[in-house]
Coordinates of C-alpha atoms in Angstrom, one line a residue:
X119 CA 211.7 173.7 71.1
X120 CA 213.4 170.4 72.2
X121 CA 215.6 170.7 75.2
X122 CA 218.4 168.2 75.7
X123 CA 218.2 166.2 78.9
X124 CA 220.8 164.2 80.9
X125 CA 220.2 162.0 83.9
X126 CA 222.3 161.6 87.0
X127 CA 221.9 160.1 90.4
X128 CA 222.9 163.4 91.9
X129 CA 223.4 166.9 90.5
X130 CA 225.5 169.3 92.7
X131 CA 225.5 173.0 91.9
X132 CA 228.7 174.6 93.0
X133 CA 232.3 173.2 93.1
X134 CA 233.6 174.8 96.3
X135 CA 234.6 172.9 99.4
X136 CA 231.0 171.9 100.3
X137 CA 230.0 170.7 96.9
X138 CA 233.2 168.8 96.3
X139 CA 233.2 167.2 99.7
X140 CA 229.6 165.9 99.0
X141 CA 230.5 164.9 95.5
X142 CA 233.5 162.9 96.8
X143 CA 231.3 161.0 99.2
X144 CA 228.8 160.2 96.4
X145 CA 231.3 159.3 93.7
X146 CA 233.2 157.0 96.0
X147 CA 229.9 155.2 96.7
X148 CA 229.6 154.4 93.0
X149 CA 226.9 157.0 92.1
X150 CA 226.8 159.0 88.9
X151 CA 227.5 162.6 90.0
X152 CA 227.5 165.8 88.0
X153 CA 229.0 169.0 89.5
X154 CA 228.1 172.3 87.9
X155 CA 230.4 175.3 88.3
X156 CA 230.5 178.8 86.7
X157 CA 234.3 178.7 87.0
X158 CA 236.9 176.0 87.0
X159 CA 236.5 174.1 90.3
X160 CA 239.7 175.3 91.9
X161 CA 238.6 178.9 91.2
X162 CA 235.5 178.5 93.4
X163 CA 235.4 181.0 96.3
X164 CA 236.6 178.5 98.9
X165 CA 240.0 179.2 97.3
X166 CA 240.0 182.6 99.0
X167 CA 239.6 181.3 102.6
X168 CA 242.8 182.1 104.4
X169 CA 242.8 181.5 108.1
X170 CA 242.2 177.8 108.9
X171 CA 239.7 175.1 109.9
X172 CA 238.4 175.1 113.5
X173 CA 238.9 171.8 115.3
X174 CA 239.6 171.1 118.9
X175 CA 242.6 168.9 118.3
X176 CA 244.5 170.3 121.3
X177 CA 247.9 170.3 119.5
X178 CA 249.0 173.6 121.0
X179 CA 246.7 174.2 124.0
X180 CA 244.4 171.9 125.9
X181 CA 241.0 171.8 124.0
X182 CA 237.9 169.7 123.5
X183 CA 234.8 169.8 121.3
X184 CA 232.5 170.9 124.1
X185 CA 234.4 174.1 124.6
X186 CA 234.3 174.7 120.8
X187 CA 230.5 174.1 120.9
X188 CA 230.1 176.7 123.7
X189 CA 232.1 179.3 121.7
X190 CA 230.0 178.6 118.6
X191 CA 226.7 179.0 120.5
X192 CA 227.9 182.2 122.2
X193 CA 229.3 183.5 118.9
X194 CA 226.0 182.9 117.2
X195 CA 224.4 185.2 119.9
X196 CA 222.3 182.2 120.8
X197 CA 220.5 182.1 117.5
X198 CA 222.4 178.9 116.4
X199 CA 220.6 175.6 116.6
X200 CA 222.5 173.7 119.3
X201 CA 221.9 170.2 117.9
X202 CA 223.6 171.1 114.7
X203 CA 226.4 173.0 116.5
X204 CA 227.1 169.9 118.6
X205 CA 227.1 167.7 115.5
X206 CA 229.6 170.0 113.8
X207 CA 232.0 170.5 116.7
X208 CA 232.0 166.8 117.6
X209 CA 233.0 165.8 114.0
X210 CA 235.6 168.5 113.5
X211 CA 238.7 166.4 114.4
X212 CA 237.5 163.6 112.2
X213 CA 237.0 165.7 109.0
X214 CA 240.4 167.4 109.5
X215 CA 242.2 164.1 109.9
X216 CA 240.4 162.9 106.8
X217 CA 241.7 165.8 104.8
X218 CA 245.2 165.2 106.1
X219 CA 244.9 161.6 104.9
X220 CA 243.7 162.9 101.5
X221 CA 247.0 164.7 101.2
X222 CA 246.2 168.3 102.4
X223 CA 249.6 169.9 103.3
X224 CA 248.9 171.3 106.7
X225 CA 251.6 173.4 108.3
X226 CA 253.4 171.4 111.1
X227 CA 254.5 172.0 114.6
X228 CA 258.0 170.9 115.7
X229 CA 256.6 167.7 117.0
X230 CA 255.0 166.9 113.6
X231 CA 251.4 167.5 114.6
X232 CA 249.1 169.8 112.6
X233 CA 249.8 173.5 113.2
X234 CA 247.0 175.5 115.0
X235 CA 246.7 179.2 115.5
X236 CA 244.4 181.3 117.8
X237 CA 241.3 182.9 116.2
X238 CA 238.6 185.3 117.4
X239 CA 235.9 184.1 119.8
X240 CA 237.6 180.8 120.5
X241 CA 238.2 179.9 124.2
X242 CA 239.2 177.2 126.6
X243 CA 237.0 176.0 129.5
X244 CA 233.8 177.8 128.4
X245 CA 235.0 181.3 128.0
X246 CA 238.3 181.2 129.7
X247 CA 241.8 181.7 128.2
X248 CA 242.3 182.0 124.4
X249 CA 242.1 178.7 122.6
X250 CA 244.5 177.7 119.7
X251 CA 242.1 175.8 117.5
X252 CA 242.5 176.7 113.8
X253 CA 244.3 174.2 111.6
X254 CA 246.1 176.1 108.9
X255 CA 248.1 175.9 105.7
X256 CA 249.9 179.3 106.1
X257 CA 247.3 181.8 105.0
X258 CA 246.1 179.7 102.1
X259 CA 244.0 177.0 103.8
X260 CA 241.0 177.2 101.5
X261 CA 243.3 177.0 98.4
X262 CA 245.0 173.9 99.8
X263 CA 241.6 172.3 100.7
X264 CA 240.0 173.0 97.3
X265 CA 243.0 171.5 95.4
X266 CA 243.0 168.4 97.7
X267 CA 239.3 167.8 97.2
X268 CA 239.4 168.4 93.4
X269 CA 242.2 165.8 93.1
X270 CA 240.3 163.3 95.0
X271 CA 237.2 163.9 92.9
X272 CA 239.1 163.4 89.7
X273 CA 240.4 160.1 91.1
X274 CA 236.7 159.2 92.0
X275 CA 235.5 160.0 88.4
X276 CA 233.2 162.8 89.4
X277 CA 231.9 164.5 86.3
X278 CA 232.4 168.3 86.2
X279 CA 230.4 170.7 84.0
X280 CA 232.8 173.6 84.0
X281 CA 231.5 177.1 83.0
X282 CA 227.9 176.1 83.4
X283 CA 225.3 178.2 85.2
X284 CA 222.2 176.6 86.9
X285 CA 219.1 178.6 86.0
X286 CA 216.1 177.2 87.9
X287 CA 215.1 174.3 90.1
X288 CA 212.7 171.8 88.6
X289 CA 209.9 170.7 90.9
X290 CA 206.9 168.5 90.2
X291 CA 203.3 168.9 91.4
X292 CA 204.1 167.3 94.7
X293 CA 206.9 169.8 95.4
X294 CA 209.7 167.3 95.0
X295 CA 212.9 168.5 93.4
X296 CA 213.9 166.7 90.2
X297 CA 217.0 168.6 89.1
X298 CA 217.9 171.9 87.5
X299 CA 217.8 173.7 84.1
X300 CA 221.2 175.0 83.2
X301 CA 223.0 177.1 80.7
X302 CA 226.3 176.0 79.0
X303 CA 228.1 179.4 79.1
X304 CA 230.4 178.3 76.3
X305 CA 227.7 177.5 73.7
X306 CA 224.6 179.1 75.0
X307 CA 222.7 175.8 75.1
X308 CA 220.1 175.2 77.7
X309 CA 219.9 171.7 79.2
X310 CA 217.8 169.9 81.7
X311 CA 219.9 168.0 84.3
X312 CA 217.6 165.4 85.9
X313 CA 218.6 163.9 89.3
X314 CA 217.3 161.8 92.0
X315 CA 219.0 164.2 94.4
X316 CA 219.9 167.8 93.8
X317 CA 222.4 169.5 96.1
X318 CA 223.1 173.3 96.2
X319 CA 226.6 174.4 97.3
X320 CA 226.5 177.7 95.5
X321 CA 228.2 179.8 98.2
X322 CA 227.2 183.3 99.4
X323 CA 225.9 186.5 97.9
X324 CA 227.8 189.3 99.4
X325 CA 228.1 191.0 96.0
X326 CA 224.9 192.7 97.0
X327 CA 227.2 195.2 98.9
X328 CA 229.5 197.7 97.4
X329 CA 232.4 196.8 99.7
X330 CA 232.8 193.1 99.8
X331 CA 235.5 190.4 100.2
X332 CA 233.6 188.1 97.9
X333 CA 234.5 187.1 94.4
X334 CA 232.4 188.4 91.5
X335 CA 230.9 184.9 91.1
X336 CA 229.2 185.2 94.5
X337 CA 225.8 186.3 93.3
X338 CA 223.5 184.2 95.5
X339 CA 222.4 182.0 92.6
X340 CA 221.3 179.0 94.8
X341 CA 219.3 181.2 97.2
X342 CA 217.5 182.9 94.3
X343 CA 216.7 179.6 92.6
X344 CA 215.3 178.2 95.8
X345 CA 213.3 181.4 96.5
X346 CA 211.8 181.5 93.0
X347 CA 210.8 177.8 93.5
X348 CA 208.8 178.6 96.6
X349 CA 211.4 177.6 99.2
X350 CA 211.8 180.2 102.0
X351 CA 215.1 181.8 102.9
X352 CA 216.1 181.8 106.6
X353 CA 217.8 184.6 108.7
X354 CA 218.7 186.8 105.7
X355 CA 219.1 189.9 107.9
X356 CA 222.4 188.5 109.3
X357 CA 225.5 189.4 107.2
X358 CA 228.9 189.4 108.7
X359 CA 231.2 192.4 108.0
X360 CA 234.8 191.2 108.3
X361 CA 236.8 193.7 110.3
X362 CA 239.8 193.8 108.0
X363 CA 239.2 194.4 104.3
X364 CA 241.9 196.3 102.4
X365 CA 240.9 200.0 102.4
X366 CA 239.6 201.0 99.0
X367 CA 239.6 197.5 97.6
X368 CA 237.6 195.3 100.1
X369 CA 240.0 192.3 99.6
X370 CA 240.2 190.1 102.7
X371 CA 243.0 190.4 105.2
X372 CA 242.6 187.2 107.2
X373 CA 241.8 187.2 110.9
X374 CA 244.9 185.0 111.0
X375 CA 246.9 188.2 111.1
X376 CA 245.4 189.0 114.5
X377 CA 245.6 185.3 115.5
X378 CA 249.4 185.5 114.9
X379 CA 249.6 188.6 117.1
X380 CA 248.7 191.6 114.9
X381 CA 246.5 194.3 116.3
X382 CA 244.4 197.3 115.2
X383 CA 245.3 201.0 115.8
X384 CA 243.4 204.3 115.4
X385 CA 244.9 207.6 114.3
X386 CA 246.3 208.2 117.8
X387 CA 248.2 204.9 117.7
X388 CA 245.9 203.5 120.4
X389 CA 245.0 199.8 120.6
X390 CA 241.3 200.7 120.8
X391 CA 239.9 197.2 121.0
X392 CA 241.0 197.1 124.7
X393 CA 238.1 199.5 125.4
X394 CA 235.5 197.4 123.5
X395 CA 236.6 193.9 124.5
X396 CA 239.0 194.1 127.4
X397 CA 239.4 190.4 127.7
X398 CA 239.6 189.2 124.1
X399 CA 240.7 192.5 122.6
X400 CA 241.5 192.1 118.9
X401 CA 240.4 188.5 119.0
X402 CA 236.8 189.3 120.0
X403 CA 234.1 188.0 117.6
X404 CA 233.9 189.6 114.2
X405 CA 230.7 191.5 114.7
X406 CA 232.1 193.1 117.9
X407 CA 235.4 194.2 116.2
X408 CA 233.6 195.5 113.1
X409 CA 231.2 197.6 115.2
X410 CA 234.2 198.9 117.3
X411 CA 236.0 199.9 114.1
X412 CA 233.0 201.7 112.7
X413 CA 232.5 203.5 116.0
X414 CA 236.1 204.7 116.0
X415 CA 235.8 206.1 112.4
X416 CA 232.4 207.7 113.2
X417 CA 233.8 209.4 116.3
X418 CA 236.7 210.9 114.3
X419 CA 239.5 208.6 115.3
X420 CA 240.0 207.2 111.8
X421 CA 243.2 207.4 109.9
X422 CA 244.2 209.1 106.6
X423 CA 243.2 212.3 105.0
X424 CA 239.5 211.5 105.2
X425 CA 239.8 209.8 108.6
X426 CA 237.9 206.9 107.0
X427 CA 240.0 203.8 107.8
X428 CA 242.1 202.2 110.6
X429 CA 245.5 200.5 110.7
X430 CA 246.4 196.8 111.1
X431 CA 249.9 196.5 112.6
X432 CA 252.0 193.4 112.2
X433 CA 255.5 194.6 111.6
X434 CA 256.4 193.7 115.2
X435 CA 255.9 190.0 114.4
X436 CA 259.1 190.1 112.3
X437 CA 259.8 189.5 108.7
X438 CA 260.4 185.7 109.1
X439 CA 257.0 185.1 110.8
X440 CA 255.2 187.2 108.2
X441 CA 256.9 185.5 105.3
X442 CA 256.3 181.9 106.7
X443 CA 252.8 182.2 108.2
X444 CA 251.3 185.1 106.2
X445 CA 252.9 185.2 102.8
X446 CA 249.6 185.7 100.9
X447 CA 248.6 188.5 103.2
X448 CA 251.9 190.3 102.5
X449 CA 251.4 189.9 98.8
X450 CA 247.8 191.3 99.0
X451 CA 248.9 194.2 101.1
X452 CA 251.7 195.2 98.8
X453 CA 249.6 194.8 95.6
X454 CA 246.4 196.4 96.8
X455 CA 247.3 198.6 99.7
X456 CA 250.8 199.6 98.6
X457 CA 252.0 198.7 102.1
X458 CA 254.6 196.1 103.0
X459 CA 253.5 194.8 106.4
X460 CA 257.0 193.9 107.3
X461 CA 257.7 197.6 107.6
X462 CA 254.3 199.4 107.8
X463 CA 250.7 198.9 108.9
X464 CA 247.9 197.9 106.5
X465 CA 245.0 200.3 106.0
X466 CA 241.7 198.4 106.7
X467 CA 237.9 198.9 107.0
X468 CA 235.0 196.5 107.7
X469 CA 233.7 194.9 104.6
X470 CA 230.8 192.5 103.7
X471 CA 232.1 189.0 104.0
X472 CA 229.7 186.2 104.9
X473 CA 226.0 185.4 105.1
X474 CA 224.8 183.5 108.1
X475 CA 221.4 183.0 106.6
X476 CA 220.4 180.9 103.6
X477 CA 218.3 177.9 102.4
X478 CA 217.0 176.3 105.6
X479 CA 218.3 172.7 106.2
X480 CA 218.7 170.2 109.0
X481 CA 222.1 168.9 110.0
X482 CA 221.8 166.0 107.4
X483 CA 221.9 168.6 104.6
X484 CA 218.2 168.1 103.7
X485 CA 216.3 171.3 102.8
X486 CA 213.4 171.9 105.2
X487 CA 210.4 174.2 104.9
X488 CA 207.0 174.7 106.6
X489 CA 204.5 173.0 104.4
X490 CA 201.9 170.6 105.8
X491 CA 203.0 169.1 109.1
X492 CA 205.4 171.5 110.8
X493 CA 208.1 174.2 110.5
X494 CA 210.8 171.8 109.3
X495 CA 209.3 169.4 106.7
X496 CA 211.8 167.8 104.4
X497 CA 211.7 169.0 100.7
X498 CA 212.1 165.7 98.9
X499 CA 215.1 165.4 96.6
X500 CA 216.6 168.8 97.7
X501 CA 219.8 169.4 99.8
X502 CA 222.0 172.3 100.5
X503 CA 225.4 172.8 102.2
X504 CA 227.9 175.6 102.9
X505 CA 227.3 179.3 102.9
X506 CA 224.1 179.1 100.8
X507 CA 222.6 176.8 103.5
X508 CA 221.3 177.8 106.9
X509 CA 221.7 174.8 109.2
X510 CA 221.9 177.0 111.5
X511 CA 225.3 176.6 113.1
X512 CA 226.3 180.2 112.8
X513 CA 223.1 181.9 114.0
X514 CA 223.5 185.6 114.1
X515 CA 227.3 185.7 113.8
X516 CA 229.9 183.2 112.5
X517 CA 233.2 182.6 114.3
X518 CA 236.3 182.6 112.1
X519 CA 237.4 179.2 110.6
X520 CA 234.0 177.7 111.4
X521 CA 233.1 178.2 107.8
X522 CA 235.6 175.7 106.3
X523 CA 234.6 173.3 109.1
X524 CA 230.9 173.8 108.1
X525 CA 231.5 172.9 104.5
X526 CA 233.5 169.8 105.4
X527 CA 231.1 168.4 108.1
X528 CA 227.9 169.1 106.3
X529 CA 229.2 168.3 102.8
X530 CA 230.1 164.8 104.1
X531 CA 226.8 164.6 106.1
X532 CA 224.7 165.5 103.0
X533 CA 226.6 163.0 100.9
X534 CA 225.8 160.2 103.5
X535 CA 222.2 161.3 103.7
X536 CA 221.8 161.2 99.9
X537 CA 223.3 157.7 99.7
X538 CA 220.7 156.5 102.2
X539 CA 217.8 158.3 100.5
X540 CA 218.7 157.0 97.1
X541 CA 218.6 153.4 98.4
X542 CA 214.9 154.0 99.0
X543 CA 214.4 156.1 95.8
X544 CA 215.8 153.9 93.1
X545 CA 214.1 155.5 90.0
X546 CA 214.0 158.9 88.4
X547 CA 210.5 160.6 88.6
X548 CA 209.0 161.9 85.4
X549 CA 209.9 165.5 84.6
X550 CA 206.9 167.8 84.2
X551 CA 206.2 169.0 80.7
X552 CA 207.0 172.7 81.6
X553 CA 210.3 171.9 83.3
X554 CA 212.3 174.3 81.2
X555 CA 209.7 177.0 80.8
X556 CA 210.8 179.4 83.5
X557 CA 214.4 179.4 82.4
X558 CA 213.6 179.7 78.7
X559 CA 211.2 182.6 79.6
X560 CA 213.9 184.5 81.4
X561 CA 216.3 184.0 78.5
X562 CA 213.7 185.0 75.9
X563 CA 213.0 188.2 77.7
X564 CA 216.6 189.2 77.7
X565 CA 216.8 188.4 74.0
X566 CA 213.7 190.4 73.0
X567 CA 214.0 193.4 75.4
X568 CA 214.5 196.7 73.7
X569 CA 215.2 200.2 75.2
X570 CA 215.6 198.5 78.6
X571 CA 217.7 199.2 81.7
X572 CA 221.5 198.9 81.7
X573 CA 222.6 195.8 83.8
X574 CA 225.7 197.4 85.2
X575 CA 223.9 200.6 86.3
X576 CA 221.1 198.6 88.0
X577 CA 223.7 196.5 89.7
X578 CA 225.6 199.5 91.0
X579 CA 222.3 201.0 92.4
X580 CA 221.6 197.7 94.1
X581 CA 225.0 197.6 95.8
X582 CA 224.9 201.3 96.8
X583 CA 221.4 200.9 98.3
X584 CA 222.5 197.8 100.4
X585 CA 225.7 199.5 101.6
X586 CA 224.0 202.7 102.6
X587 CA 220.8 201.2 104.1
X588 CA 221.8 197.8 105.5
X589 CA 225.4 198.0 106.7
X590 CA 227.3 197.5 109.9
X591 CA 224.9 199.7 111.8
X592 CA 221.2 199.9 110.9
X593 CA 218.8 202.7 111.5
X594 CA 215.0 202.6 111.4
X595 CA 214.5 205.4 108.8
X596 CA 217.3 204.0 106.6
X597 CA 215.8 200.5 106.6
X598 CA 212.4 201.8 105.8
X599 CA 213.8 203.9 102.9
X600 CA 215.9 200.9 101.9
X601 CA 212.9 198.6 101.4
X602 CA 211.4 201.2 99.1
X603 CA 214.6 201.8 97.2
X604 CA 215.4 198.1 96.8
X605 CA 211.9 197.6 95.5
X606 CA 212.6 200.2 92.8
X607 CA 215.8 198.4 91.9
X608 CA 213.9 195.1 91.7
X609 CA 211.4 196.7 89.3
X610 CA 214.2 198.1 87.1
X611 CA 215.9 194.7 87.0
X612 CA 212.8 193.2 85.4
X613 CA 213.4 195.4 82.4
X614 CA 217.2 194.9 81.8
X615 CA 218.5 194.8 78.3
X616 CA 221.6 193.2 76.8
X617 CA 223.0 194.5 73.5
X618 CA 224.9 191.3 72.8
X619 CA 222.4 188.7 71.7
X620 CA 225.0 186.1 70.6
X621 CA 225.1 182.6 72.1
X622 CA 228.8 181.7 72.4
X623 CA 230.3 182.7 75.8
X624 CA 227.9 185.7 76.2
X625 CA 229.1 187.1 79.6
X626 CA 226.5 190.0 79.2
X627 CA 223.7 187.4 79.4
X628 CA 225.3 185.7 82.5
X629 CA 225.7 189.0 84.3
X630 CA 222.0 189.9 83.6
X631 CA 221.0 186.5 85.0
X632 CA 223.2 187.0 88.0
X633 CA 221.6 190.4 88.6
X634 CA 218.2 188.7 88.9
X635 CA 219.7 186.5 91.6
X636 CA 221.3 189.4 93.5
X637 CA 217.9 191.2 93.5
X638 CA 216.2 188.2 95.2
X639 CA 218.9 188.1 97.9
X640 CA 218.9 191.9 98.5
X641 CA 215.2 192.2 98.8
X642 CA 215.1 189.2 101.3
X643 CA 217.9 190.9 103.3
X644 CA 216.3 194.3 103.5
X645 CA 212.8 193.1 104.3
X646 CA 214.0 190.7 107.0
X647 CA 216.3 193.3 108.5
X648 CA 213.6 196.0 108.8
X649 CA 211.3 193.5 110.6
X650 CA 213.8 192.4 113.3
X651 CA 213.5 195.0 116.0
X652 CA 216.5 194.0 118.2
X653 CA 220.2 193.9 118.0
X654 CA 221.7 190.4 117.8
X655 CA 225.1 189.4 116.4
X656 CA 225.7 191.0 113.1
X657 CA 222.3 192.7 113.1
X658 CA 222.9 196.0 115.0
X659 CA 220.0 198.4 115.1
X660 CA 220.5 201.9 116.5
X661 CA 216.9 202.2 117.6
X662 CA 216.8 198.8 119.3
X663 CA 220.4 198.4 120.8
X664 CA 219.7 195.3 122.9
X665 CA 219.0 191.7 122.3
X666 CA 215.4 190.7 123.0
X667 CA 215.2 187.0 123.7
X668 CA 211.5 187.1 124.7
X669 CA 210.4 188.4 121.3
X670 CA 213.2 187.5 118.9
X671 CA 214.8 184.2 119.9
X672 CA 213.5 182.8 116.6
X673 CA 214.6 182.3 113.0
X674 CA 213.2 184.5 110.2
X675 CA 211.7 182.8 107.1
X676 CA 211.3 185.0 104.0
X677 CA 209.0 183.9 101.2
X678 CA 209.7 185.6 97.8
X679 CA 206.3 185.3 96.2
X680 CA 204.6 187.9 98.4
X681 CA 207.5 189.0 100.5
X682 CA 205.9 187.3 103.5
X683 CA 207.8 186.7 106.7
X684 CA 207.2 183.8 109.0
X685 CA 209.2 182.6 112.0
X686 CA 210.3 179.3 113.6
X687 CA 211.9 178.4 116.9
X688 CA 215.6 178.1 117.5
X689 CA 216.5 174.5 118.5
X690 CA 218.0 175.0 121.9
X691 CA 218.3 171.3 122.8
X692 CA 221.7 169.7 121.8
X693 CA 222.0 166.0 120.9
X694 CA 223.7 164.6 124.0
X695 CA 224.8 167.4 126.4
X696 CA 223.1 170.1 128.4
X697 CA 221.8 173.2 126.6
X698 CA 223.7 176.5 126.8
X699 CA 220.9 179.0 127.8
X700 CA 221.1 182.5 126.5
X701 CA 223.1 185.0 128.6
X702 CA 224.8 188.3 128.1
X703 CA 227.5 188.0 125.4
X704 CA 230.8 189.7 126.3
X705 CA 234.4 189.4 125.3

């Protein structure tokens, strides 16, 4: 069977903020760039980001990048790599001003400067008063960013492959990455997209959980492709549960609500966060707030008939503030919670939101893995940015609005690194003869499978298993059972069947392929979580309630082939300033 091939200087998988920021850098440098996306670019999940972009501009309160760095290191529960964190925080102002000059319509203060709002875990003077650091476009910051970057990419002649799904990485006998095999969802055609540089910006995979803020497209495709190609996944035990998802729907209610002055209540009308974080209260870091909420519900102080949720109150802010600063939140609350926040509180519960782990990279966006010479050897031709990558600037817990900053800083950094690398690598390498075999084999199995498992049912079992066994709080017996159960799910997923064998826009085939990817992510998460016998950031174990820096101040590496775990040290040395040594983390 002859497979069509196309050559590019760079292939980028994913058209969210990270992918489009990198693509812009490359296209404006005159390179031939292809961007693959399962959806139209402005439908990528960055569009759902609400709160803002963290940058120490000091427009509202005094601020500087060093304080931002401290907050990020502390927020990471000291698992973040401090060289990468310094790199990100120092560049924050520059990438925000770049976006402003691209035409992003930031909200403005009365003096004309970019509007900034407070967010959880952000402080002045190394843990002092609350900082006002998040640059926002009402509660639609990601939406504005994505449209701004898309327009600039159209201007720069970036080539978009819309409604295409990447299937597998192509590697040669030396381990170099040469591109991807991909499926045109519209026609069912498989094509090899050959590139001198392949960048993954495929986003997260929180659809492994039943309750999630993530879009249905967030199925961990980039992580699974990397894992199948022999690249380890880093820190997969760390998943952030956002404190405020709409009860019963999981849809995100931005931390911007609390940044603007909203607060949480239990059934007694008590502002319970004062007991858990007396200084930061409702603006403590997300892992702290989510655990506090879960504790309130478990101890019988939840709201409603089943006492299974809490309330987010913002009516005291006044209708004018809500309509000006939080219009999207009001719309979501009315539509999905049947509550108008101008008059009544919003019912909320913690819900899976963001993965701190991912494909290991350095702060230039190059994928790194332990091969011959050390724990961070560069995988030639392979780059990753955004939520699918683990730089690691977020460590064990991400601070709010650092995610949009992450994709801007490292999207640009990866673009710059690719430009430099391609100057030394001026020719395409030869594709191996079996470049398409893995992808074609997976498709052939789906087409020939009879009397197999139902994709939807296996997917439901996967999500229920992850939610029950690997949630906000984790227990030794549940994790052990979870490893066995997720292994059963993985076995069932190898035998899935699709009834529709057609080629044109076959969504059943796409969902089956996405399930394969979700399984890779879920197994990596459960195995990594069972092994880490401490509580750190978003990983909270009932049987090991304390952080153990002596034993566990290290990154997890999960290898898919034999479910092997390895570890590598956290980089505690920043680029130019003194290190922040681990200490007790309180808010």
